[in-house]
Amino acid sequence: MFSTCNHHYNKRLSHFCQKHDEVICAKCIPESHEGCQNVQLIEKAADTAKFGYALSSLESRIQNLKLVVTDMLKANADNFSTLNDQKQTIKKKIKQIRNGINAYLEKLENELGNDLMEKYKVCVKEIDKERQHYLQQKETLDDWTREIKAMKNHASSVHLFSMAKLLHPRQKANEDSVQKRLADSKISNIDFEQSRILLDFKRLVMSYGKISIRESPALMSSTHRKAFAIPLLSRNDKPPSPVISKFETSVFGNNVDVIRGCFLPDDRLFIPDNKSKTIYVCKMNGANIKKIKLRHNPKDACVLDRSHALVTCGDSGIMMVDLRTLSPGTMIIPGGHCTAISCTGDKIFVVNDECKVSVVDLKGKVLKRITTRYDPYMITSNKTGVIFWTNYNNNNVNSILPNGTSQNVYSGSDLRESTGIATDNRGNVYVAGCDSSNIIRVSRTDKSSTTMYAKRDGISSPLGIALSTDKSKLMVINNKQIRVYRTHSN
């Protein structure tokens, strides 16, 4: 449905023209886009399509328009019910009048009843016409919703990108149609004006009264207005700022030393202070600060489960912190000087010696010691138990597979002095470049890199980074400032 060109039969969509904001086939380039400067392969343009703003905006607009159509169908049904009530009320009034007069008016009664039914049929016909239109709109929107949902789980980024670009104008046409119909929509009513009954009714009363259709405008609710308030993202538009919140680390005190931290399951931040034997817990904007006092200086932290976090404390080992009471708990003693830490399930990965990463269980038993080529500065792990690590003195991103094999994941000129590191649910790796002042994302599939945030986004000599539990937010500890960015990831 969304993979072939609209202009050339059965030609596969292969390129994207940024100037015209259009997905095109190879045959379109010499015919219509020869002078366009920014024509690129669709694979490159579609790198972040599955989780980008354009697709999420389209989905929001479809859902909002479905709400409007559903509301209009309900209003349509209510109008039908009201007409029925009005019809019955008027018929009752007519019957009451008829009971007070003689057979002379029986003919007039029948004529008036027929007139009522004709007017009623006119109203019902118009209502049914509106109903069929909205049912057709709803069916189309339901089809698109199901197709997008299925494609998000199984389709490639190229297919999704093409679908989004082709579906935008169709969605806009649907919105315009519904919006115009909503603006012109009228509610049909049947009124009855009773004639005065005079003594000489045979001469003066020629009918019971008059039946007419009265239309009043259908009011557009705030929900309806909101549905049309989401703009179509054109090539000149900019997505919303990626920054969700930011605050200075001085909110914790003037002499804090904040390098690393993590998200808690409820999206609060869990921030160790290397100088004051304190963990700070706060909202993403730095508000509602809580303190956890420790007996040792904290180095790094990670979340074990919804109720517990792990904090490395140098030579003292690893402390388990109860997140329900925000209080320190038992110590895990794997030996060595514990610094960087991550965990997957009940396995703890900790840097506790120079060029060493230990795999430890929750009782402190060392299950495996892995030697690395360089001394790991920060580490993270994915759900399959692969460990990723950085070294401050080079530009590499490295990994350790569950069998102990080491690999170089990434090395490029866009990453200088690699520091903080995190992984999302799709296996992509986020890395902070302290000297390059950027955050890059390394693709799981082809190991290519994408600069997610840079100096223009407020990145300045970043150190620690962490992804939220749902992977939709990225915390960056950034030159005495903590920033939270949206990632469009899940």
Short mmCIF file of C-alpha atoms in Angstrom, two decimals:
data_model
loop_
_atom_site.label_atom_id
_atom_site.label_comp_id
_atom_site.label_asym_id
_atom_site.label_seq_id
_atom_site.Cartn_x
_atom_site.Cartn_y
_atom_site.Cartn_z
CA MET A 1 0.00 0.00 0.00
CA PHE A 2 2.84 2.43 0.83
CA SER A 3 5.90 0.96 -0.94
CA THR A 4 5.35 1.86 -4.61
CA CYS A 5 5.50 5.20 -6.41
CA ASN A 6 2.32 7.19 -7.04
CA HIS A 7 3.67 8.50 -10.35
CA HIS A 8 5.28 5.42 -11.89
CA TYR A 9 3.44 2.11 -11.93
CA ASN A 10 4.98 -0.64 -9.80
CA LYS A 11 8.21 1.32 -9.19
CA ARG A 12 9.69 0.84 -5.72
CA LEU A 13 10.14 3.93 -3.52
CA SER A 14 13.89 4.34 -3.09
CA HIS A 15 14.72 8.02 -2.39
CA PHE A 16 13.50 10.98 -0.33
CA CYS A 17 13.48 14.59 -1.60
CA GLN A 18 13.85 16.95 1.35
CA LYS A 19 12.97 20.01 -0.74
CA HIS A 20 9.55 18.65 -1.73
CA ASP A 21 9.11 16.49 1.40
CA GLU A 22 8.27 13.50 -0.78
CA VAL A 23 9.27 9.84 -1.10
CA ILE A 24 10.05 9.05 -4.72
CA CYS A 25 11.34 6.29 -7.00
CA ALA A 26 14.54 6.34 -9.04
CA LYS A 27 12.59 7.30 -12.16
CA CYS A 28 11.21 10.44 -10.47
CA ILE A 29 14.69 11.94 -9.97
CA PRO A 30 15.52 12.88 -13.59
CA GLU A 31 11.89 13.73 -14.36
CA SER A 32 10.87 15.93 -11.43
CA HIS A 33 13.73 16.29 -8.96
CA GLU A 34 16.85 16.74 -11.08
CA GLY A 35 17.55 20.19 -9.63
CA CYS A 36 16.86 19.22 -6.01
CA GLN A 37 19.95 19.31 -3.81
CA ASN A 38 18.81 17.18 -0.89
CA VAL A 39 17.76 13.90 -2.47
CA GLN A 40 19.00 10.96 -0.44
CA LEU A 41 18.48 7.23 -0.15
CA ILE A 42 15.31 6.41 1.75
CA GLU A 43 17.25 4.15 4.16
CA LYS A 44 19.25 7.15 5.39
CA ALA A 45 16.24 9.47 5.62
CA ALA A 46 14.19 6.82 7.43
CA ASP A 47 16.74 6.08 10.15
CA THR A 48 14.49 7.26 12.99
CA ALA A 49 11.10 7.11 11.23
CA LYS A 50 9.59 4.33 13.35
CA PHE A 51 9.94 6.37 16.54
CA GLY A 52 10.14 9.91 15.11
CA TYR A 53 7.89 12.91 15.55
CA ALA A 54 6.25 12.71 12.12
CA LEU A 55 4.82 9.22 12.72
CA SER A 56 3.82 9.91 16.33
CA SER A 57 2.14 13.15 15.19
CA LEU A 58 0.23 11.26 12.48
CA GLU A 59 -0.91 8.61 14.98
CA SER A 60 -2.09 11.34 17.39
CA ARG A 61 -4.03 13.08 14.65
CA ILE A 62 -5.68 9.83 13.53
CA GLN A 63 -6.69 9.01 17.11
CA ASN A 64 -8.05 12.54 17.70
CA LEU A 65 -10.00 12.48 14.45
CA LYS A 66 -11.44 9.09 15.40
CA LEU A 67 -12.70 10.68 18.63
CA VAL A 68 -14.39 13.47 16.65
CA VAL A 69 -16.01 11.01 14.24
CA THR A 70 -17.16 8.83 17.15
CA ASP A 71 -18.64 11.91 18.88
CA MET A 72 -20.41 12.95 15.69
CA LEU A 73 -21.87 9.46 15.30
CA LYS A 74 -23.18 9.69 18.86
CA ALA A 75 -24.60 13.16 18.17
CA ASN A 76 -26.15 11.73 15.02
CA ALA A 77 -27.81 8.95 17.01
CA ASP A 78 -28.96 11.44 19.67
CA ASN A 79 -30.52 13.64 16.99
CA PHE A 80 -32.35 10.63 15.59
CA SER A 81 -33.68 9.81 19.07
CA THR A 82 -34.74 13.44 19.63
CA LEU A 83 -36.58 13.47 16.33
CA ASN A 84 -38.43 10.35 17.37
CA ASP A 85 -39.42 11.98 20.66
CA GLN A 86 -40.52 15.15 18.85
CA LYS A 87 -42.48 13.10 16.35
CA GLN A 88 -44.30 11.25 19.12
CA THR A 89 -45.03 14.46 21.05
CA ILE A 90 -46.46 16.19 17.99
CA LYS A 91 -48.55 13.17 17.08
CA LYS A 92 -49.98 13.18 20.59
CA LYS A 93 -50.87 16.86 20.31
CA ILE A 94 -52.51 16.28 16.97
CA LYS A 95 -54.50 13.40 18.42
CA GLN A 96 -55.65 15.55 21.34
CA ILE A 97 -56.88 18.22 18.95
CA ARG A 98 -58.59 15.66 16.77
CA ASN A 99 -60.54 14.28 19.73
CA GLY A 100 -62.16 17.69 20.23
CA ILE A 101 -63.44 18.15 16.73
CA ASN A 102 -65.81 16.35 14.39
CA ALA A 103 -65.29 14.11 11.40
CA TYR A 104 -64.99 17.15 9.15
CA LEU A 105 -61.38 17.55 10.26
CA GLU A 106 -60.49 13.87 9.91
CA LYS A 107 -59.34 14.45 6.36
CA LEU A 108 -57.20 17.38 7.46
CA GLU A 109 -55.71 15.24 10.20
CA ASN A 110 -54.66 12.60 7.71
CA GLU A 111 -53.18 15.19 5.39
CA LEU A 112 -51.24 16.76 8.26
CA GLY A 113 -50.05 13.35 9.44
CA ASN A 114 -48.79 12.59 5.95
CA ASP A 115 -47.03 15.95 5.84
CA LEU A 116 -45.37 15.17 9.17
CA MET A 117 -44.12 11.82 7.88
CA GLU A 118 -42.73 13.43 4.73
CA LYS A 119 -40.85 16.01 6.78
CA TYR A 120 -39.68 13.30 9.13
CA LYS A 121 -38.41 11.19 6.21
CA VAL A 122 -36.51 14.19 4.87
CA CYS A 123 -34.80 14.60 8.25
CA VAL A 124 -34.07 10.89 8.61
CA LYS A 125 -32.67 10.74 5.09
CA GLU A 126 -30.28 13.60 5.84
CA ILE A 127 -29.27 12.08 9.17
CA ASP A 128 -28.67 8.69 7.59
CA LYS A 129 -26.57 10.33 4.87
CA GLU A 130 -24.40 11.95 7.54
CA ARG A 131 -24.22 8.67 9.46
CA GLN A 132 -22.99 6.72 6.44
CA HIS A 133 -20.28 9.33 5.83
CA TYR A 134 -19.00 9.16 9.40
CA LEU A 135 -19.16 5.35 9.46
CA GLN A 136 -17.03 5.28 6.32
CA GLN A 137 -14.56 7.73 7.91
CA LYS A 138 -14.39 5.63 11.07
CA GLU A 139 -13.81 2.43 9.11
CA THR A 140 -10.92 4.07 7.21
CA LEU A 141 -9.35 5.39 10.43
CA ASP A 142 -9.72 1.98 12.11
CA ASP A 143 -8.00 0.34 9.13
CA TRP A 144 -5.12 2.83 9.30
CA THR A 145 -4.78 2.36 13.04
CA ARG A 146 -4.58 -1.41 12.74
CA GLU A 147 -2.16 -1.19 9.83
CA ILE A 148 0.16 1.24 11.64
CA LYS A 149 0.11 -0.93 14.77
CA ALA A 150 0.95 -4.06 12.80
CA MET A 151 3.63 -2.32 10.77
CA LYS A 152 5.29 -0.83 13.85
CA ASN A 153 5.84 -4.34 15.17
CA HIS A 154 6.95 -5.99 11.94
CA ALA A 155 7.69 -3.54 9.13
CA SER A 156 11.01 -1.97 8.31
CA SER A 157 11.80 1.68 8.96
CA VAL A 158 11.75 2.28 5.19
CA HIS A 159 8.25 0.90 4.86
CA LEU A 160 7.03 2.91 7.83
CA PHE A 161 8.66 6.09 6.58
CA SER A 162 7.03 5.65 3.17
CA MET A 163 3.70 4.88 4.78
CA ALA A 164 3.85 7.99 6.98
CA LYS A 165 4.70 10.26 4.05
CA LEU A 166 1.97 8.83 1.81
CA LEU A 167 -0.62 8.75 4.58
CA HIS A 168 -0.12 12.41 5.68
CA PRO A 169 -1.98 14.01 2.71
CA ARG A 170 -4.78 11.42 2.92
CA GLN A 171 -5.14 12.10 6.62
CA LYS A 172 -5.18 15.86 5.92
CA ALA A 173 -7.93 15.37 3.33
CA ASN A 174 -9.97 13.35 5.84
CA GLU A 175 -9.49 16.05 8.47
CA ASP A 176 -10.56 18.79 6.06
CA SER A 177 -13.64 16.78 5.04
CA VAL A 178 -14.73 16.10 8.62
CA GLN A 179 -13.92 19.66 9.72
CA LYS A 180 -15.98 21.15 6.87
CA ARG A 181 -18.84 18.75 7.49
CA LEU A 182 -18.69 19.52 11.22
CA ALA A 183 -18.77 23.28 10.54
CA ASP A 184 -21.76 22.88 8.19
CA SER A 185 -23.53 20.30 10.34
CA LYS A 186 -27.09 21.08 11.33
CA ILE A 187 -29.36 19.41 13.85
CA SER A 188 -32.79 18.72 12.38
CA ASN A 189 -35.92 19.43 14.46
CA ILE A 190 -39.62 19.11 13.64
CA ASP A 191 -41.81 21.87 15.08
CA PHE A 192 -45.58 22.08 15.24
CA GLU A 193 -47.46 25.38 15.31
CA GLN A 194 -50.99 24.79 16.53
CA SER A 195 -53.79 26.81 14.97
CA ARG A 196 -56.20 28.70 17.19
CA ILE A 197 -59.52 26.97 17.36
CA LEU A 198 -62.26 29.43 16.78
CA LEU A 199 -66.04 28.90 16.86
CA ASP A 200 -66.27 29.04 13.12
CA PHE A 201 -63.56 26.44 12.63
CA LYS A 202 -65.08 25.10 9.39
CA ARG A 203 -64.39 28.40 7.72
CA LEU A 204 -61.35 29.62 9.60
CA VAL A 205 -59.47 26.49 10.60
CA MET A 206 -58.24 25.04 7.35
CA SER A 207 -55.66 22.80 9.08
CA TYR A 208 -54.50 21.68 12.51
CA GLY A 209 -51.32 23.64 12.20
CA LYS A 210 -48.03 23.75 10.31
CA ILE A 211 -45.17 21.28 10.37
CA SER A 212 -41.67 22.55 9.51
CA ILE A 213 -38.05 21.50 9.87
CA ARG A 214 -35.90 23.77 12.05
CA GLU A 215 -32.12 23.38 11.93
CA SER A 216 -29.74 24.66 14.59
CA PRO A 217 -25.92 24.57 14.25
CA ALA A 218 -24.09 21.69 15.94
CA LEU A 219 -21.67 23.09 18.50
CA MET A 220 -17.97 22.24 18.11
CA SER A 221 -16.69 21.09 21.50
CA SER A 222 -13.20 21.73 22.90
CA THR A 223 -12.37 18.08 22.09
CA HIS A 224 -13.28 18.67 18.44
CA ARG A 225 -11.21 21.85 18.25
CA LYS A 226 -8.25 20.02 19.81
CA ALA A 227 -8.44 17.32 17.13
CA PHE A 228 -7.72 19.89 14.43
CA ALA A 229 -5.11 21.76 16.47
CA ILE A 230 -2.28 19.27 15.78
CA PRO A 231 -0.47 20.70 12.74
CA LEU A 232 0.83 18.63 9.86
CA LEU A 233 4.62 18.52 10.09
CA SER A 234 5.84 20.11 6.86
CA ARG A 235 9.38 20.32 5.63
CA ASN A 236 9.69 23.83 7.10
CA ASP A 237 8.42 22.82 10.53
CA LYS A 238 10.66 21.84 13.43
CA PRO A 239 9.78 19.05 15.88
CA PRO A 240 9.26 20.05 19.50
CA SER A 241 12.37 20.69 21.59
CA PRO A 242 13.92 17.42 22.74
CA VAL A 243 14.56 18.90 26.20
CA ILE A 244 11.96 17.84 28.75
CA SER A 245 13.58 19.48 31.78
CA LYS A 246 16.88 20.88 33.04
CA PHE A 247 18.32 22.16 36.30
CA GLU A 248 21.67 23.03 37.88
CA THR A 249 23.32 20.52 40.20
CA SER A 250 23.71 23.39 42.67
CA VAL A 251 20.12 22.65 43.79
CA PHE A 252 21.74 19.84 45.81
CA GLY A 253 24.37 22.17 47.31
CA ASN A 254 27.32 24.29 46.24
CA ASN A 255 30.04 21.65 46.59
CA VAL A 256 28.41 18.56 45.13
CA ASP A 257 30.33 16.28 42.77
CA VAL A 258 27.78 14.70 40.43
CA ILE A 259 29.09 12.49 37.63
CA ARG A 260 26.71 9.56 37.34
CA GLY A 261 23.10 8.66 38.14
CA CYS A 262 20.06 6.73 36.95
CA PHE A 263 16.28 6.85 36.59
CA LEU A 264 14.05 5.17 39.17
CA PRO A 265 11.00 3.20 37.90
CA ASP A 266 8.70 6.15 38.75
CA ASP A 267 10.87 8.50 36.60
CA ARG A 268 12.50 10.19 39.57
CA LEU A 269 16.26 10.74 39.36
CA PHE A 270 18.72 8.89 41.61
CA ILE A 271 21.90 10.98 41.85
CA PRO A 272 25.04 9.99 43.86
CA ASP A 273 27.23 12.78 45.26
CA ASN A 274 30.85 11.61 45.36
CA LYS A 275 31.83 14.17 48.01
CA SER A 276 29.14 14.12 50.68
CA LYS A 277 28.23 10.42 51.22
CA THR A 278 24.75 11.32 49.97
CA ILE A 279 22.31 10.10 47.33
CA TYR A 280 19.84 12.72 46.06
CA VAL A 281 16.40 11.62 44.82
CA CYS A 282 14.32 14.21 42.96
CA LYS A 283 11.85 14.80 40.14
CA MET A 284 13.11 15.31 36.59
CA ASN A 285 13.05 19.10 37.08
CA GLY A 286 15.07 18.96 40.32
CA ALA A 287 12.06 19.46 42.60
CA ASN A 288 11.06 17.50 45.72
CA ILE A 289 14.60 16.59 46.72
CA LYS A 290 15.07 13.70 49.18
CA LYS A 291 18.41 12.73 50.74
CA ILE A 292 19.75 9.27 51.49
CA LYS A 293 22.72 9.46 53.87
CA LEU A 294 25.33 6.73 53.47
CA ARG A 295 28.36 5.58 55.44
CA HIS A 296 30.56 5.67 52.36
CA ASN A 297 31.11 7.90 49.32
CA PRO A 298 28.91 6.67 46.43
CA LYS A 299 30.51 6.17 43.02
CA ASP A 300 27.81 4.91 40.65
CA ALA A 301 24.25 3.54 40.81
CA CYS A 302 21.79 1.38 38.90
CA VAL A 303 18.26 0.08 39.51
CA LEU A 304 17.97 -3.60 40.46
CA ASP A 305 14.15 -3.82 40.55
CA ARG A 306 11.16 -1.61 41.42
CA SER A 307 12.07 -1.69 45.11
CA HIS A 308 15.88 -1.66 45.16
CA ALA A 309 18.86 0.18 43.71
CA LEU A 310 22.55 -0.71 43.84
CA VAL A 311 25.24 1.85 44.74
CA THR A 312 28.98 1.24 44.43
CA CYS A 313 31.02 2.53 47.39
CA GLY A 314 34.66 2.01 46.38
CA ASP A 315 36.59 -0.34 48.66
CA SER A 316 33.51 -0.87 50.83
CA GLY A 317 31.66 -2.78 48.09
CA ILE A 318 28.10 -2.38 46.80
CA MET A 319 25.22 -1.07 48.91
CA MET A 320 21.61 -2.10 48.29
CA VAL A 321 19.20 0.84 48.80
CA ASP A 322 15.50 0.33 49.61
CA LEU A 323 13.56 2.61 47.22
CA ARG A 324 10.33 2.26 49.22
CA THR A 325 11.83 3.84 52.33
CA LEU A 326 14.80 5.60 50.67
CA SER A 327 17.16 4.03 53.18
CA PRO A 328 20.49 2.16 52.90
CA GLY A 329 20.42 -1.59 53.31
CA THR A 330 22.82 -4.52 53.19
CA MET A 331 26.30 -4.47 51.69
CA ILE A 332 27.41 -6.79 48.89
CA ILE A 333 31.18 -7.42 49.09
CA PRO A 334 32.69 -8.63 45.80
CA GLY A 335 36.16 -7.34 46.73
CA GLY A 336 38.30 -4.70 45.07
CA HIS A 337 37.49 -1.03 44.50
CA CYS A 338 33.94 -0.88 43.10
CA THR A 339 33.17 1.99 40.69
CA ALA A 340 31.03 1.61 37.54
CA ILE A 341 28.02 -0.70 37.86
CA SER A 342 25.12 -2.17 35.87
CA CYS A 343 22.82 -5.17 36.31
CA THR A 344 20.56 -7.51 34.37
CA GLY A 345 18.13 -9.68 36.31
CA ASP A 346 19.97 -11.01 39.38
CA LYS A 347 23.44 -10.54 37.87
CA ILE A 348 25.55 -7.53 38.82
CA PHE A 349 28.30 -6.24 36.53
CA VAL A 350 30.84 -4.09 38.39
CA VAL A 351 34.23 -2.58 37.65
CA ASN A 352 36.21 -3.44 40.79
CA ASP A 353 39.82 -3.42 39.65
CA GLU A 354 41.95 -1.90 36.90
CA CYS A 355 40.95 -3.41 33.52
CA LYS A 356 38.57 -5.82 35.29
CA VAL A 357 34.80 -6.36 35.15
CA SER A 358 33.32 -8.83 37.64
CA VAL A 359 30.02 -10.67 37.30
CA VAL A 360 28.56 -10.97 40.82
CA ASP A 361 25.39 -12.47 42.28
CA LEU A 362 23.23 -10.76 44.91
CA LYS A 363 25.14 -12.48 47.73
CA GLY A 364 28.46 -11.06 46.57
CA LYS A 365 29.76 -14.28 45.01
CA VAL A 366 32.00 -13.54 42.03
CA LEU A 367 30.74 -15.67 39.13
CA LYS A 368 33.27 -14.47 36.56
CA ARG A 369 36.15 -12.01 36.21
CA ILE A 370 36.71 -10.50 32.77
CA THR A 371 39.89 -8.72 31.75
CA THR A 372 39.53 -5.74 29.41
CA ARG A 373 42.13 -4.09 27.19
CA TYR A 374 41.54 -0.67 28.74
CA ASP A 375 40.21 0.41 32.12
CA PRO A 376 36.37 0.79 31.85
CA TYR A 377 35.12 4.23 32.85
CA MET A 378 31.35 3.59 32.68
CA ILE A 379 29.37 0.44 31.85
CA THR A 380 25.83 -0.64 30.98
CA SER A 381 24.20 -3.94 30.07
CA ASN A 382 21.26 -4.99 27.93
CA LYS A 383 18.52 -7.52 28.66
CA THR A 384 20.53 -10.39 27.15
CA GLY A 385 23.50 -9.79 29.45
CA VAL A 386 25.83 -8.09 26.95
CA ILE A 387 28.05 -5.53 28.74
CA PHE A 388 28.97 -2.27 26.99
CA TRP A 389 31.74 -0.01 28.33
CA THR A 390 33.68 3.15 27.57
CA ASN A 391 37.16 4.38 28.36
CA TYR A 392 37.59 8.09 29.03
CA ASN A 393 41.00 8.22 27.32
CA ASN A 394 39.89 6.97 23.90
CA ASN A 395 36.97 7.23 21.48
CA ASN A 396 35.86 3.62 21.51
CA VAL A 397 32.71 1.79 22.55
CA ASN A 398 33.36 -1.82 23.54
CA SER A 399 31.28 -4.83 24.51
CA ILE A 400 31.65 -8.09 26.41
CA LEU A 401 29.42 -10.95 25.29
CA PRO A 402 27.94 -13.39 27.86
CA ASN A 403 30.61 -15.95 26.90
CA GLY A 404 33.35 -13.44 27.83
CA THR A 405 34.33 -12.46 24.27
CA SER A 406 35.29 -8.79 23.86
CA GLN A 407 34.37 -6.74 20.79
CA ASN A 408 34.79 -3.19 19.54
CA VAL A 409 31.29 -1.84 18.94
CA TYR A 410 32.11 1.61 17.60
CA SER A 411 34.96 4.02 16.94
CA GLY A 412 34.44 7.20 14.94
CA SER A 413 35.52 10.81 14.55
CA ASP A 414 32.15 12.03 15.86
CA LEU A 415 32.90 10.60 19.33
CA ARG A 416 35.78 11.99 21.40
CA GLU A 417 36.48 10.98 25.01
CA SER A 418 33.62 8.50 25.44
CA THR A 419 32.05 8.65 28.91
CA GLY A 420 28.44 7.82 29.80
CA ILE A 421 26.73 4.87 28.14
CA ALA A 422 23.22 3.35 28.05
CA THR A 423 21.22 0.84 25.94
CA ASP A 424 17.60 0.83 24.81
CA ASN A 425 15.18 -2.07 24.32
CA ARG A 426 16.12 -2.49 20.65
CA GLY A 427 19.82 -2.96 21.39
CA ASN A 428 20.93 0.51 20.28
CA VAL A 429 23.70 2.07 22.39
CA TYR A 430 23.72 5.71 23.52
CA VAL A 431 27.18 7.15 24.24
CA ALA A 432 28.30 10.54 25.59
CA GLY A 433 31.32 12.26 24.05
CA CYS A 434 32.86 14.54 26.67
CA ASP A 435 35.29 16.33 24.34
CA SER A 436 32.94 16.24 21.32
CA SER A 437 30.05 17.54 23.47
CA ASN A 438 27.46 15.24 21.95
CA ILE A 439 25.35 12.15 22.51
CA ILE A 440 25.47 9.60 19.71
CA ARG A 441 23.35 6.50 19.16
CA VAL A 442 25.05 3.44 17.71
CA SER A 443 22.68 1.21 15.74
CA ARG A 444 22.42 -2.41 16.83
CA THR A 445 21.98 -3.61 13.23
CA ASP A 446 24.78 -1.95 11.25
CA LYS A 447 26.88 -0.20 13.96
CA SER A 448 26.32 3.17 12.25
CA SER A 449 26.09 6.27 14.44
CA THR A 450 23.52 9.06 14.65
CA THR A 451 24.13 12.27 16.58
CA MET A 452 21.07 12.55 18.80
CA TYR A 453 21.98 15.69 20.76
CA ALA A 454 24.85 18.17 20.39
CA LYS A 455 25.91 21.63 21.51
CA ARG A 456 22.88 23.15 19.78
CA ASP A 457 20.72 21.06 22.14
CA GLY A 458 22.59 22.19 25.26
CA ILE A 459 25.16 19.36 25.47
CA SER A 460 28.43 20.53 27.02
CA SER A 461 31.15 18.11 28.21
CA PRO A 462 28.68 15.37 29.23
CA LEU A 463 29.69 12.66 31.70
CA GLY A 464 27.04 10.22 32.93
CA ILE A 465 23.89 9.35 30.98
CA ALA A 466 20.94 7.06 31.79
CA LEU A 467 17.73 5.95 30.05
CA SER A 468 14.38 5.83 31.84
CA THR A 469 12.67 2.49 32.47
CA ASP A 470 10.49 2.85 29.35
CA LYS A 471 13.50 4.16 27.37
CA SER A 472 11.57 7.28 26.32
CA LYS A 473 13.77 9.73 28.26
CA LEU A 474 17.54 10.22 28.51
CA MET A 475 19.21 11.92 31.48
CA VAL A 476 22.51 13.69 30.76
CA ILE A 477 24.80 14.90 33.54
CA ASN A 478 26.19 17.81 31.69
CA ASN A 479 28.80 20.28 33.07
CA LYS A 480 27.16 20.93 36.49
CA GLN A 481 23.73 20.67 34.92
CA ILE A 482 21.29 17.79 34.57
CA ARG A 483 19.15 17.66 31.46
CA VAL A 484 16.41 15.20 30.49
CA TYR A 485 15.73 14.65 26.77
CA ARG A 486 13.01 12.74 24.95
CA THR A 487 14.30 9.86 22.85
CA HIS A 488 11.23 8.64 20.85
CA SER A 489 12.29 5.16 21.89
CA ASN A 490 10.53 2.34 23.69
#
